[in-house]
Amino acid sequence: AQKITQTQPGMFVQEKEAVTLDCTYDTSDPSYGLFWYKQPSSGEMIFLIYQGSYDQQNATEGRYSLNFQKARKSANLVISASQLGDSAMYFCAMRDLLGSARQLTFGSGTQLTVLP
Amino acid sequence: DAGVIQSPRHEVTEMGQEVTLRCKPISGHDYLFWYRQTMMRGLELLIYFNNNVPIDDSGMPEDRFSAKMPNASFSTLKIQPSEPRDSAVYFCASSRQGKREKLFFGSGTQLSVL
């Protein structure tokens, strides 16, 4: 069974600063994918970034990067140059890439507040 | 391209009433997922379909919940009879075939059962 742990219920960051949101996972699957989603106060779920367990490099998408440490089973999201619009709930999720299951398993989320 | 479309956006009903939530996935997507989000339990998978066939319904809470996908462009989640503990945000999501494919989520239905 897969498990995602996000230990930071809430985080604060000053505008224009970088922030790291933690995500650790537990799985017995040798091949898996890790996803990050953003949920602003309006409620929609917005995909941010994807990392495959066998990808050679850490994923980056604009101001978002993923600090993937496979041995530690962590996939932390780094947001550089925070903006007020980054204030939202952030979810880490994973999926097994070898088995037949297609659903994502989500963590409990981290509420990020960007301060002006 | 239109995203995943859910209706209604908000639903308020009384305990015991039947509730039907609707979802139109993105055209060409092979998978459709129903998730429920609550403060206590976070995001939980209820059921998902592949090419209109239910694959995993182990997350459906009980017999009061049922889901159908009569064709590739439409799915329903029905609760009958509804109870106050069903109050939550219900999300529909769809994705393409590949295992690296991300899920595209609808805007969700905020359900309140009084």
PDB file of N, CA, C and O in Angstrom, chain B residues 35-112:
ATOM      1  N   TYR B  35     -13.538  11.518  -6.613  1.00  0.00           N
ATOM      2  CA  TYR B  35     -12.901  11.711  -5.316  1.00  0.00           C
ATOM      3  C   TYR B  35     -13.836  12.502  -4.405  1.00  0.00           C
ATOM      4  O   TYR B  35     -14.653  13.293  -4.857  1.00  0.00           O
ATOM      5  N   ARG B  36     -13.658  12.299  -3.100  1.00  0.00           N
ATOM      6  CA  ARG B  36     -14.390  13.083  -2.104  1.00  0.00           C
ATOM      7  C   ARG B  36     -13.363  13.760  -1.202  1.00  0.00           C
ATOM      8  O   ARG B  36     -12.381  13.114  -0.796  1.00  0.00           O
ATOM      9  N   GLN B  37     -13.607  15.023  -0.897  1.00  0.00           N
ATOM     10  CA  GLN B  37     -12.693  15.772  -0.028  1.00  0.00           C
ATOM     11  C   GLN B  37     -13.418  16.271   1.205  1.00  0.00           C
ATOM     12  O   GLN B  37     -14.424  16.992   1.106  1.00  0.00           O
ATOM     13  N   THR B  38     -12.907  15.913   2.367  1.00  0.00           N
ATOM     14  CA  THR B  38     -13.404  16.420   3.643  1.00  0.00           C
ATOM     15  C   THR B  38     -12.227  16.875   4.485  1.00  0.00           C
ATOM     16  O   THR B  38     -11.089  16.478   4.247  1.00  0.00           O
ATOM     17  N   MET B  39     -12.523  17.691   5.480  1.00  0.00           N
ATOM     18  CA  MET B  39     -11.454  18.156   6.372  1.00  0.00           C
ATOM     19  C   MET B  39     -10.849  16.981   7.123  1.00  0.00           C
ATOM     20  O   MET B  39      -9.641  16.917   7.337  1.00  0.00           O
ATOM     21  N   MET B  40     -11.696  16.061   7.535  1.00  0.00           N
ATOM     22  CA  MET B  40     -11.225  14.969   8.389  1.00  0.00           C
ATOM     23  C   MET B  40     -10.431  13.913   7.627  1.00  0.00           C
ATOM     24  O   MET B  40      -9.440  13.399   8.125  1.00  0.00           O
ATOM     25  N   ARG B  41     -10.863  13.617   6.401  1.00  0.00           N
ATOM     26  CA  ARG B  41     -10.282  12.480   5.691  1.00  0.00           C
ATOM     27  C   ARG B  41      -9.492  12.876   4.449  1.00  0.00           C
ATOM     28  O   ARG B  41      -8.926  12.010   3.776  1.00  0.00           O
ATOM     29  N   GLY B  42      -9.480  14.166   4.145  1.00  0.00           N
ATOM     30  CA  GLY B  42      -8.718  14.619   2.981  1.00  0.00           C
ATOM     31  C   GLY B  42      -9.353  14.160   1.685  1.00  0.00           C
ATOM     32  O   GLY B  42     -10.574  14.049   1.587  1.00  0.00           O
ATOM     33  N   LEU B  43      -8.521  13.885   0.695  1.00  0.00           N
ATOM     34  CA  LEU B  43      -8.992  13.447  -0.619  1.00  0.00           C
ATOM     35  C   LEU B  43      -9.015  11.927  -0.674  1.00  0.00           C
ATOM     36  O   LEU B  43      -7.983  11.278  -0.568  1.00  0.00           O
ATOM     37  N   GLU B  44     -10.211  11.383  -0.866  1.00  0.00           N
ATOM     38  CA  GLU B  44     -10.365   9.933  -0.923  1.00  0.00           C
ATOM     39  C   GLU B  44     -10.923   9.528  -2.291  1.00  0.00           C
ATOM     40  O   GLU B  44     -11.872  10.131  -2.773  1.00  0.00           O
ATOM     41  N   LEU B  45     -10.340   8.481  -2.856  1.00  0.00           N
ATOM     42  CA  LEU B  45     -10.887   7.940  -4.081  1.00  0.00           C
ATOM     43  C   LEU B  45     -12.150   7.144  -3.770  1.00  0.00           C
ATOM     44  O   LEU B  45     -12.141   6.288  -2.895  1.00  0.00           O
ATOM     45  N   LEU B  46     -13.206   7.423  -4.511  1.00  0.00           N
ATOM     46  CA  LEU B  46     -14.438   6.657  -4.348  1.00  0.00           C
ATOM     47  C   LEU B  46     -14.493   5.521  -5.355  1.00  0.00           C
ATOM     48  O   LEU B  46     -14.729   4.356  -5.008  1.00  0.00           O
ATOM     49  N   ILE B  47     -14.280   5.852  -6.624  1.00  0.00           N
ATOM     50  CA  ILE B  47     -14.384   4.867  -7.693  1.00  0.00           C
ATOM     51  C   ILE B  47     -13.683   5.425  -8.908  1.00  0.00           C
ATOM     52  O   ILE B  47     -13.555   6.648  -9.056  1.00  0.00           O
ATOM     53  N   TYR B  48     -13.189   4.514  -9.785  1.00  0.00           N
ATOM     54  CA  TYR B  48     -12.737   5.001 -11.073  1.00  0.00           C
ATOM     55  C   TYR B  48     -13.104   4.028 -12.194  1.00  0.00           C
ATOM     56  O   TYR B  48     -13.315   2.837 -11.955  1.00  0.00           O
ATOM     57  N   PHE B  49     -13.224   4.593 -13.383  1.00  0.00           N
ATOM     58  CA  PHE B  49     -13.642   3.880 -14.584  1.00  0.00           C
ATOM     59  C   PHE B  49     -12.518   3.918 -15.628  1.00  0.00           C
ATOM     60  O   PHE B  49     -11.783   4.905 -15.717  1.00  0.00           O
ATOM     61  N   ASN B  50     -12.458   2.861 -16.413  1.00  0.00           N
ATOM     62  CA  ASN B  50     -11.597   2.828 -17.582  1.00  0.00           C
ATOM     63  C   ASN B  50     -12.464   2.458 -18.786  1.00  0.00           C
ATOM     64  O   ASN B  50     -13.091   1.394 -18.775  1.00  0.00           O
ATOM     65  N   ASN B  51     -12.491   3.323 -19.759  1.00  0.00           N
ATOM     66  CA  ASN B  51     -13.352   3.087 -20.931  1.00  0.00           C
ATOM     67  C   ASN B  51     -14.775   2.722 -20.511  1.00  0.00           C
ATOM     68  O   ASN B  51     -15.359   1.744 -21.004  1.00  0.00           O
ATOM     69  N   ASN B  52     -15.304   3.489 -19.588  1.00  0.00           N
ATOM     70  CA  ASN B  52     -16.680   3.400 -19.105  1.00  0.00           C
ATOM     71  C   ASN B  52     -16.936   2.215 -18.181  1.00  0.00           C
ATOM     72  O   ASN B  52     -18.055   2.033 -17.706  1.00  0.00           O
ATOM     73  N   VAL B  53     -15.940   1.406 -17.906  1.00  0.00           N
ATOM     74  CA  VAL B  53     -16.122   0.223 -17.057  1.00  0.00           C
ATOM     75  C   VAL B  53     -15.565   0.519 -15.667  1.00  0.00           C
ATOM     76  O   VAL B  53     -14.424   0.969 -15.548  1.00  0.00           O
ATOM     77  N   PRO B  54     -16.353   0.266 -14.605  1.00  0.00           N
ATOM     78  CA  PRO B  54     -15.817   0.494 -13.253  1.00  0.00           C
ATOM     79  C   PRO B  54     -14.683  -0.478 -12.955  1.00  0.00           C
ATOM     80  O   PRO B  54     -14.829  -1.689 -13.154  1.00  0.00           O
ATOM     81  N   ILE B  55     -13.564   0.052 -12.489  1.00  0.00           N
ATOM     82  CA  ILE B  55     -12.384  -0.765 -12.226  1.00  0.00           C
ATOM     83  C   ILE B  55     -12.185  -1.003 -10.733  1.00  0.00           C
ATOM     84  O   ILE B  55     -11.893  -2.112 -10.311  1.00  0.00           O
ATOM     85  N   ASP B  56     -12.326   0.035  -9.958  1.00  0.00           N
ATOM     86  CA  ASP B  56     -12.097  -0.073  -8.520  1.00  0.00           C
ATOM     87  C   ASP B  56     -13.135   0.772  -7.802  1.00  0.00           C
ATOM     88  O   ASP B  56     -13.102   1.997  -7.894  1.00  0.00           O
ATOM     89  N   ASP B  57     -14.036   0.111  -7.117  1.00  0.00           N
ATOM     90  CA  ASP B  57     -15.064   0.840  -6.349  1.00  0.00           C
ATOM     91  C   ASP B  57     -14.898   0.583  -4.856  1.00  0.00           C
ATOM     92  O   ASP B  57     -15.841   0.767  -4.082  1.00  0.00           O
ATOM     93  N   SER B  58     -13.717   0.176  -4.449  1.00  0.00           N
ATOM     94  CA  SER B  58     -13.499  -0.168  -3.050  1.00  0.00           C
ATOM     95  C   SER B  58     -13.612   1.043  -2.123  1.00  0.00           C
ATOM     96  O   SER B  58     -13.789   0.883  -0.919  1.00  0.00           O
ATOM     97  N   GLY B  59     -13.524   2.227  -2.659  1.00  0.00           N
ATOM     98  CA  GLY B  59     -13.636   3.437  -1.856  1.00  0.00           C
ATOM     99  C   GLY B  59     -15.057   3.932  -1.670  1.00  0.00           C
ATOM    100  O   GLY B  59     -15.292   4.867  -0.898  1.00  0.00           O
ATOM    101  N   MET B  60     -16.010   3.314  -2.328  1.00  0.00           N
ATOM    102  CA  MET B  60     -17.418   3.721  -2.176  1.00  0.00           C
ATOM    103  C   MET B  60     -17.849   3.381  -0.749  1.00  0.00           C
ATOM    104  O   MET B  60     -17.781   2.209  -0.336  1.00  0.00           O
ATOM    105  N   PRO B  61     -18.331   4.376  -0.006  1.00  0.00           N
ATOM    106  CA  PRO B  61     -18.563   4.171   1.436  1.00  0.00           C
ATOM    107  C   PRO B  61     -19.552   3.053   1.750  1.00  0.00           C
ATOM    108  O   PRO B  61     -19.320   2.264   2.636  1.00  0.00           O
ATOM    109  N   GLU B  62     -20.634   2.999   1.056  1.00  0.00           N
ATOM    110  CA  GLU B  62     -21.658   2.004   1.362  1.00  0.00           C
ATOM    111  C   GLU B  62     -22.669   1.955   0.220  1.00  0.00           C
ATOM    112  O   GLU B  62     -22.517   2.665  -0.773  1.00  0.00           O
ATOM    113  N   ASP B  63     -23.652   1.091   0.400  1.00  0.00           N
ATOM    114  CA  ASP B  63     -24.603   0.866  -0.694  1.00  0.00           C
ATOM    115  C   ASP B  63     -25.409   2.098  -1.071  1.00  0.00           C
ATOM    116  O   ASP B  63     -26.042   2.116  -2.125  1.00  0.00           O
ATOM    117  N   ARG B  64     -25.400   3.090  -0.245  1.00  0.00           N
ATOM    118  CA  ARG B  64     -26.141   4.308  -0.578  1.00  0.00           C
ATOM    119  C   ARG B  64     -25.493   5.048  -1.755  1.00  0.00           C
ATOM    120  O   ARG B  64     -26.126   5.891  -2.374  1.00  0.00           O
ATOM    121  N   PHE B  65     -24.233   4.735  -2.009  1.00  0.00           N
ATOM    122  CA  PHE B  65     -23.499   5.399  -3.096  1.00  0.00           C
ATOM    123  C   PHE B  65     -23.474   4.487  -4.323  1.00  0.00           C
ATOM    124  O   PHE B  65     -23.210   3.285  -4.209  1.00  0.00           O
ATOM    125  N   SER B  66     -23.711   5.081  -5.479  1.00  0.00           N
ATOM    126  CA  SER B  66     -23.583   4.336  -6.722  1.00  0.00           C
ATOM    127  C   SER B  66     -23.056   5.282  -7.796  1.00  0.00           C
ATOM    128  O   SER B  66     -23.314   6.488  -7.761  1.00  0.00           O
ATOM    129  N   ALA B  67     -22.319   4.732  -8.730  1.00  0.00           N
ATOM    130  CA  ALA B  67     -21.765   5.538  -9.824  1.00  0.00           C
ATOM    131  C   ALA B  67     -21.957   4.795 -11.139  1.00  0.00           C
ATOM    132  O   ALA B  67     -21.873   3.566 -11.183  1.00  0.00           O
ATOM    133  N   LYS B  68     -22.211   5.573 -12.181  1.00  0.00           N
ATOM    134  CA  LYS B  68     -22.390   4.996 -13.502  1.00  0.00           C
ATOM    135  C   LYS B  68     -21.631   5.815 -14.530  1.00  0.00           C
ATOM    136  O   LYS B  68     -21.383   7.013 -14.335  1.00  0.00           O
ATOM    137  N   MET B  69     -21.290   5.156 -15.606  1.00  0.00           N
ATOM    138  CA  MET B  69     -20.690   5.861 -16.738  1.00  0.00           C
ATOM    139  C   MET B  69     -21.292   5.259 -18.003  1.00  0.00           C
ATOM    140  O   MET B  69     -20.714   4.333 -18.583  1.00  0.00           O
ATOM    141  N   PRO B  70     -22.455   5.743 -18.405  1.00  0.00           N
ATOM    142  CA  PRO B  70     -23.161   5.140 -19.542  1.00  0.00           C
ATOM    143  C   PRO B  70     -22.456   5.335 -20.887  1.00  0.00           C
ATOM    144  O   PRO B  70     -22.674   4.538 -21.808  1.00  0.00           O
ATOM    145  N   ASN B  71     -21.621   6.365 -20.983  1.00  0.00           N
ATOM    146  CA  ASN B  71     -20.855   6.574 -22.210  1.00  0.00           C
ATOM    147  C   ASN B  71     -19.584   7.351 -21.882  1.00  0.00           C
ATOM    148  O   ASN B  71     -19.381   7.763 -20.740  1.00  0.00           O
ATOM    149  N   ALA B  72     -18.764   7.548 -22.875  1.00  0.00           N
ATOM    150  CA  ALA B  72     -17.438   8.137 -22.649  1.00  0.00           C
ATOM    151  C   ALA B  72     -17.484   9.597 -22.231  1.00  0.00           C
ATOM    152  O   ALA B  72     -16.472  10.151 -21.800  1.00  0.00           O
ATOM    153  N   SER B  73     -18.632  10.226 -22.356  1.00  0.00           N
ATOM    154  CA  SER B  73     -18.682  11.660 -22.083  1.00  0.00           C
ATOM    155  C   SER B  73     -19.550  12.017 -20.886  1.00  0.00           C
ATOM    156  O   SER B  73     -19.861  13.190 -20.668  1.00  0.00           O
ATOM    157  N   PHE B  74     -19.936  11.021 -20.088  1.00  0.00           N
ATOM    158  CA  PHE B  74     -20.836  11.352 -18.997  1.00  0.00           C
ATOM    159  C   PHE B  74     -20.749  10.322 -17.873  1.00  0.00           C
ATOM    160  O   PHE B  74     -20.717   9.112 -18.116  1.00  0.00           O
ATOM    161  N   SER B  75     -20.729  10.843 -16.638  1.00  0.00           N
ATOM    162  CA  SER B  75     -20.758   9.965 -15.478  1.00  0.00           C
ATOM    163  C   SER B  75     -21.607  10.600 -14.394  1.00  0.00           C
ATOM    164  O   SER B  75     -21.709  11.828 -14.306  1.00  0.00           O
ATOM    165  N   THR B  76     -22.226   9.767 -13.571  1.00  0.00           N
ATOM    166  CA  THR B  76     -23.003  10.257 -12.436  1.00  0.00           C
ATOM    167  C   THR B  76     -22.564   9.558 -11.170  1.00  0.00           C
ATOM    168  O   THR B  76     -22.150   8.391 -11.182  1.00  0.00           O
ATOM    169  N   LEU B  77     -22.666  10.281 -10.077  1.00  0.00           N
ATOM    170  CA  LEU B  77     -22.481   9.727  -8.740  1.00  0.00           C
ATOM    171  C   LEU B  77     -23.765  10.018  -7.981  1.00  0.00           C
ATOM    172  O   LEU B  77     -24.171  11.183  -7.862  1.00  0.00           O
ATOM    173  N   LYS B  78     -24.404   8.958  -7.493  1.00  0.00           N
ATOM    174  CA  LYS B  78     -25.700   9.111  -6.845  1.00  0.00           C
ATOM    175  C   LYS B  78     -25.598   8.680  -5.391  1.00  0.00           C
ATOM    176  O   LYS B  78     -24.954   7.671  -5.063  1.00  0.00           O
ATOM    177  N   ILE B  79     -26.251   9.442  -4.544  1.00  0.00           N
ATOM    178  CA  ILE B  79     -26.337   9.110  -3.121  1.00  0.00           C
ATOM    179  C   ILE B  79     -27.817   9.029  -2.775  1.00  0.00           C
ATOM    180  O   ILE B  79     -28.559   9.994  -2.949  1.00  0.00           O
ATOM    181  N   GLN B  80     -28.235   7.867  -2.298  1.00  0.00           N
ATOM    182  CA  GLN B  80     -29.637   7.660  -1.988  1.00  0.00           C
ATOM    183  C   GLN B  80     -29.779   6.614  -0.883  1.00  0.00           C
ATOM    184  O   GLN B  80     -29.417   5.453  -1.107  1.00  0.00           O
ATOM    185  N   PRO B  81     -30.296   6.988   0.291  1.00  0.00           N
ATOM    186  CA  PRO B  81     -30.637   8.328   0.736  1.00  0.00           C
ATOM    187  C   PRO B  81     -29.415   9.072   1.263  1.00  0.00           C
ATOM    188  O   PRO B  81     -28.475   8.457   1.768  1.00  0.00           O
ATOM    189  N   SER B  82     -29.406  10.376   1.152  1.00  0.00           N
ATOM    190  CA  SER B  82     -28.276  11.161   1.628  1.00  0.00           C
ATOM    191  C   SER B  82     -28.339  11.336   3.146  1.00  0.00           C
ATOM    192  O   SER B  82     -29.428  11.308   3.756  1.00  0.00           O
ATOM    193  N   GLU B  83     -27.145  11.503   3.750  1.00  0.00           N
ATOM    194  CA  GLU B  83     -27.032  11.719   5.188  1.00  0.00           C
ATOM    195  C   GLU B  83     -26.104  12.914   5.439  1.00  0.00           C
ATOM    196  O   GLU B  83     -25.260  13.217   4.590  1.00  0.00           O
ATOM    197  N   PRO B  84     -26.237  13.562   6.586  1.00  0.00           N
ATOM    198  CA  PRO B  84     -25.379  14.727   6.877  1.00  0.00           C
ATOM    199  C   PRO B  84     -23.884  14.421   6.741  1.00  0.00           C
ATOM    200  O   PRO B  84     -23.108  15.276   6.312  1.00  0.00           O
ATOM    201  N   ARG B  85     -23.470  13.199   7.078  1.00  0.00           N
ATOM    202  CA  ARG B  85     -22.040  12.870   6.995  1.00  0.00           C
ATOM    203  C   ARG B  85     -21.546  12.756   5.554  1.00  0.00           C
ATOM    204  O   ARG B  85     -20.331  12.601   5.330  1.00  0.00           O
ATOM    205  N   ASP B  86     -22.449  12.827   4.590  1.00  0.00           N
ATOM    206  CA  ASP B  86     -22.040  12.834   3.187  1.00  0.00           C
ATOM    207  C   ASP B  86     -21.615  14.226   2.731  1.00  0.00           C
ATOM    208  O   ASP B  86     -21.111  14.391   1.609  1.00  0.00           O
ATOM    209  N   SER B  87     -21.827  15.212   3.566  1.00  0.00           N
ATOM    210  CA  SER B  87     -21.451  16.586   3.207  1.00  0.00           C
ATOM    211  C   SER B  87     -19.949  16.649   2.943  1.00  0.00           C
ATOM    212  O   SER B  87     -19.137  16.258   3.788  1.00  0.00           O
ATOM    213  N   ALA B  88     -19.583  17.143   1.774  1.00  0.00           N
ATOM    214  CA  ALA B  88     -18.182  17.150   1.333  1.00  0.00           C
ATOM    215  C   ALA B  88     -18.116  17.845  -0.015  1.00  0.00           C
ATOM    216  O   ALA B  88     -19.152  18.221  -0.588  1.00  0.00           O
ATOM    217  N   VAL B  89     -16.886  17.973  -0.518  1.00  0.00           N
ATOM    218  CA  VAL B  89     -16.701  18.385  -1.908  1.00  0.00           C
ATOM    219  C   VAL B  89     -16.396  17.125  -2.714  1.00  0.00           C
ATOM    220  O   VAL B  89     -15.506  16.357  -2.356  1.00  0.00           O
ATOM    221  N   TYR B  90     -17.158  16.934  -3.773  1.00  0.00           N
ATOM    222  CA  TYR B  90     -16.973  15.765  -4.626  1.00  0.00           C
ATOM    223  C   TYR B  90     -16.325  16.225  -5.934  1.00  0.00           C
ATOM    224  O   TYR B  90     -16.854  17.090  -6.637  1.00  0.00           O
ATOM    225  N   PHE B  91     -15.179  15.614  -6.223  1.00  0.00           N
ATOM    226  CA  PHE B  91     -14.444  15.957  -7.439  1.00  0.00           C
ATOM    227  C   PHE B  91     -14.529  14.817  -8.442  1.00  0.00           C
ATOM    228  O   PHE B  91     -14.415  13.645  -8.100  1.00  0.00           O
ATOM    229  N   CYS B  92     -14.662  15.221  -9.681  1.00  0.00           N
ATOM    230  CA  CYS B  92     -14.508  14.305 -10.795  1.00  0.00           C
ATOM    231  C   CYS B  92     -13.197  14.671 -11.482  1.00  0.00           C
ATOM    232  O   CYS B  92     -12.836  15.859 -11.569  1.00  0.00           O
ATOM    233  N   ALA B  93     -12.468  13.671 -11.949  1.00  0.00           N
ATOM    234  CA  ALA B  93     -11.216  13.912 -12.661  1.00  0.00           C
ATOM    235  C   ALA B  93     -11.110  12.926 -13.811  1.00  0.00           C
ATOM    236  O   ALA B  93     -11.699  11.841 -13.774  1.00  0.00           O
ATOM    237  N   SER B  94     -10.358  13.302 -14.833  1.00  0.00           N
ATOM    238  CA  SER B  94     -10.143  12.380 -15.939  1.00  0.00           C
ATOM    239  C   SER B  94      -8.683  12.435 -16.363  1.00  0.00           C
ATOM    240  O   SER B  94      -7.955  13.390 -16.044  1.00  0.00           O
ATOM    241  N   SER B  95      -8.254  11.376 -17.049  1.00  0.00           N
ATOM    242  CA  SER B  95      -6.878  11.339 -17.533  1.00  0.00           C
ATOM    243  C   SER B  95      -6.784  10.485 -18.781  1.00  0.00           C
ATOM    244  O   SER B  95      -7.678   9.679 -19.076  1.00  0.00           O
ATOM    245  N   ARG B  96      -5.689  10.641 -19.483  1.00  0.00           N
ATOM    246  CA  ARG B  96      -5.414   9.811 -20.653  1.00  0.00           C
ATOM    247  C   ARG B  96      -4.890   8.453 -20.204  1.00  0.00           C
ATOM    248  O   ARG B  96      -4.755   8.190 -19.010  1.00  0.00           O
ATOM    249  N   GLN B  97      -4.505   7.637 -21.169  1.00  0.00           N
ATOM    250  CA  GLN B  97      -4.171   6.252 -20.915  1.00  0.00           C
ATOM    251  C   GLN B  97      -2.869   6.056 -20.138  1.00  0.00           C
ATOM    252  O   GLN B  97      -2.770   5.201 -19.283  1.00  0.00           O
ATOM    253  N   GLY B  98      -1.822   6.809 -20.441  1.00  0.00           N
ATOM    254  CA  GLY B  98      -0.494   6.545 -19.894  1.00  0.00           C
ATOM    255  C   GLY B  98      -0.408   6.678 -18.384  1.00  0.00           C
ATOM    256  O   GLY B  98      -1.098   7.498 -17.775  1.00  0.00           O
ATOM    257  N   LYS B  99       0.466   5.893 -17.776  1.00  0.00           N
ATOM    258  CA  LYS B  99       0.561   5.894 -16.325  1.00  0.00           C
ATOM    259  C   LYS B  99       1.242   7.135 -15.783  1.00  0.00           C
ATOM    260  O   LYS B  99       1.147   7.424 -14.599  1.00  0.00           O
ATOM    261  N   ARG B 100       1.957   7.860 -16.644  1.00  0.00           N
ATOM    262  CA  ARG B 100       2.547   9.114 -16.193  1.00  0.00           C
ATOM    263  C   ARG B 100       1.588  10.283 -16.354  1.00  0.00           C
ATOM    264  O   ARG B 100       1.929  11.412 -15.992  1.00  0.00           O
ATOM    265  N   GLU B 101       0.419  10.010 -16.887  1.00  0.00           N
ATOM    266  CA  GLU B 101      -0.526  11.082 -17.175  1.00  0.00           C
ATOM    267  C   GLU B 101      -1.124  11.655 -15.888  1.00  0.00           C
ATOM    268  O   GLU B 101      -1.535  10.925 -14.982  1.00  0.00           O
ATOM    269  N   LYS B 102      -1.208  12.967 -15.844  1.00  0.00           N
ATOM    270  CA  LYS B 102      -1.785  13.615 -14.685  1.00  0.00           C
ATOM    271  C   LYS B 102      -3.307  13.547 -14.762  1.00  0.00           C
ATOM    272  O   LYS B 102      -3.876  13.326 -15.817  1.00  0.00           O
ATOM    273  N   LEU B 103      -3.918  13.757 -13.606  1.00  0.00           N
ATOM    274  CA  LEU B 103      -5.366  13.864 -13.544  1.00  0.00           C
ATOM    275  C   LEU B 103      -5.763  15.317 -13.738  1.00  0.00           C
ATOM    276  O   LEU B 103      -5.163  16.229 -13.145  1.00  0.00           O
ATOM    277  N   PHE B 104      -6.787  15.522 -14.547  1.00  0.00           N
ATOM    278  CA  PHE B 104      -7.397  16.841 -14.700  1.00  0.00           C
ATOM    279  C   PHE B 104      -8.679  16.827 -13.867  1.00  0.00           C
ATOM    280  O   PHE B 104      -9.542  15.975 -14.076  1.00  0.00           O
ATOM    281  N   PHE B 105      -8.778  17.788 -12.969  1.00  0.00           N
ATOM    282  CA  PHE B 105      -9.923  17.825 -12.063  1.00  0.00           C
ATOM    283  C   PHE B 105     -10.974  18.826 -12.524  1.00  0.00           C
ATOM    284  O   PHE B 105     -10.650  19.884 -13.089  1.00  0.00           O
ATOM    285  N   GLY B 106     -12.233  18.493 -12.226  1.00  0.00           N
ATOM    286  CA  GLY B 106     -13.309  19.454 -12.369  1.00  0.00           C
ATOM    287  C   GLY B 106     -13.299  20.415 -11.188  1.00  0.00           C
ATOM    288  O   GLY B 106     -12.465  20.308 -10.284  1.00  0.00           O
ATOM    289  N   SER B 107     -14.228  21.346 -11.208  1.00  0.00           N
ATOM    290  CA  SER B 107     -14.286  22.366 -10.157  1.00  0.00           C
ATOM    291  C   SER B 107     -14.885  21.851  -8.864  1.00  0.00           C
ATOM    292  O   SER B 107     -14.839  22.546  -7.847  1.00  0.00           O
ATOM    293  N   GLY B 108     -15.453  20.659  -8.914  1.00  0.00           N
ATOM    294  CA  GLY B 108     -16.013  20.065  -7.709  1.00  0.00           C
ATOM    295  C   GLY B 108     -17.465  20.447  -7.473  1.00  0.00           C
ATOM    296  O   GLY B 108     -17.950  21.471  -7.975  1.00  0.00           O
ATOM    297  N   THR B 109     -18.158  19.598  -6.716  1.00  0.00           N
ATOM    298  CA  THR B 109     -19.515  19.892  -6.257  1.00  0.00           C
ATOM    299  C   THR B 109     -19.485  19.951  -4.739  1.00  0.00           C
ATOM    300  O   THR B 109     -19.103  18.972  -4.098  1.00  0.00           O
ATOM    301  N   GLN B 110     -19.849  21.102  -4.195  1.00  0.00           N
ATOM    302  CA  GLN B 110     -19.945  21.262  -2.750  1.00  0.00           C
ATOM    303  C   GLN B 110     -21.328  20.760  -2.313  1.00  0.00           C
ATOM    304  O   GLN B 110     -22.332  21.392  -2.608  1.00  0.00           O
ATOM    305  N   LEU B 111     -21.350  19.637  -1.620  1.00  0.00           N
ATOM    306  CA  LEU B 111     -22.611  19.044  -1.175  1.00  0.00           C
ATOM    307  C   LEU B 111     -22.818  19.292   0.315  1.00  0.00           C
ATOM    308  O   LEU B 111     -21.937  19.001   1.126  1.00  0.00           O
ATOM    309  N   SER B 112     -23.979  19.819   0.634  1.00  0.00           N
ATOM    310  CA  SER B 112     -24.357  20.001   2.030  1.00  0.00           C
ATOM    311  C   SER B 112     -25.664  19.260   2.259  1.00  0.00           C
ATOM    312  O   SER B 112     -26.666  19.554   1.601  1.00  0.00           O
TER     313      SER B 112
END
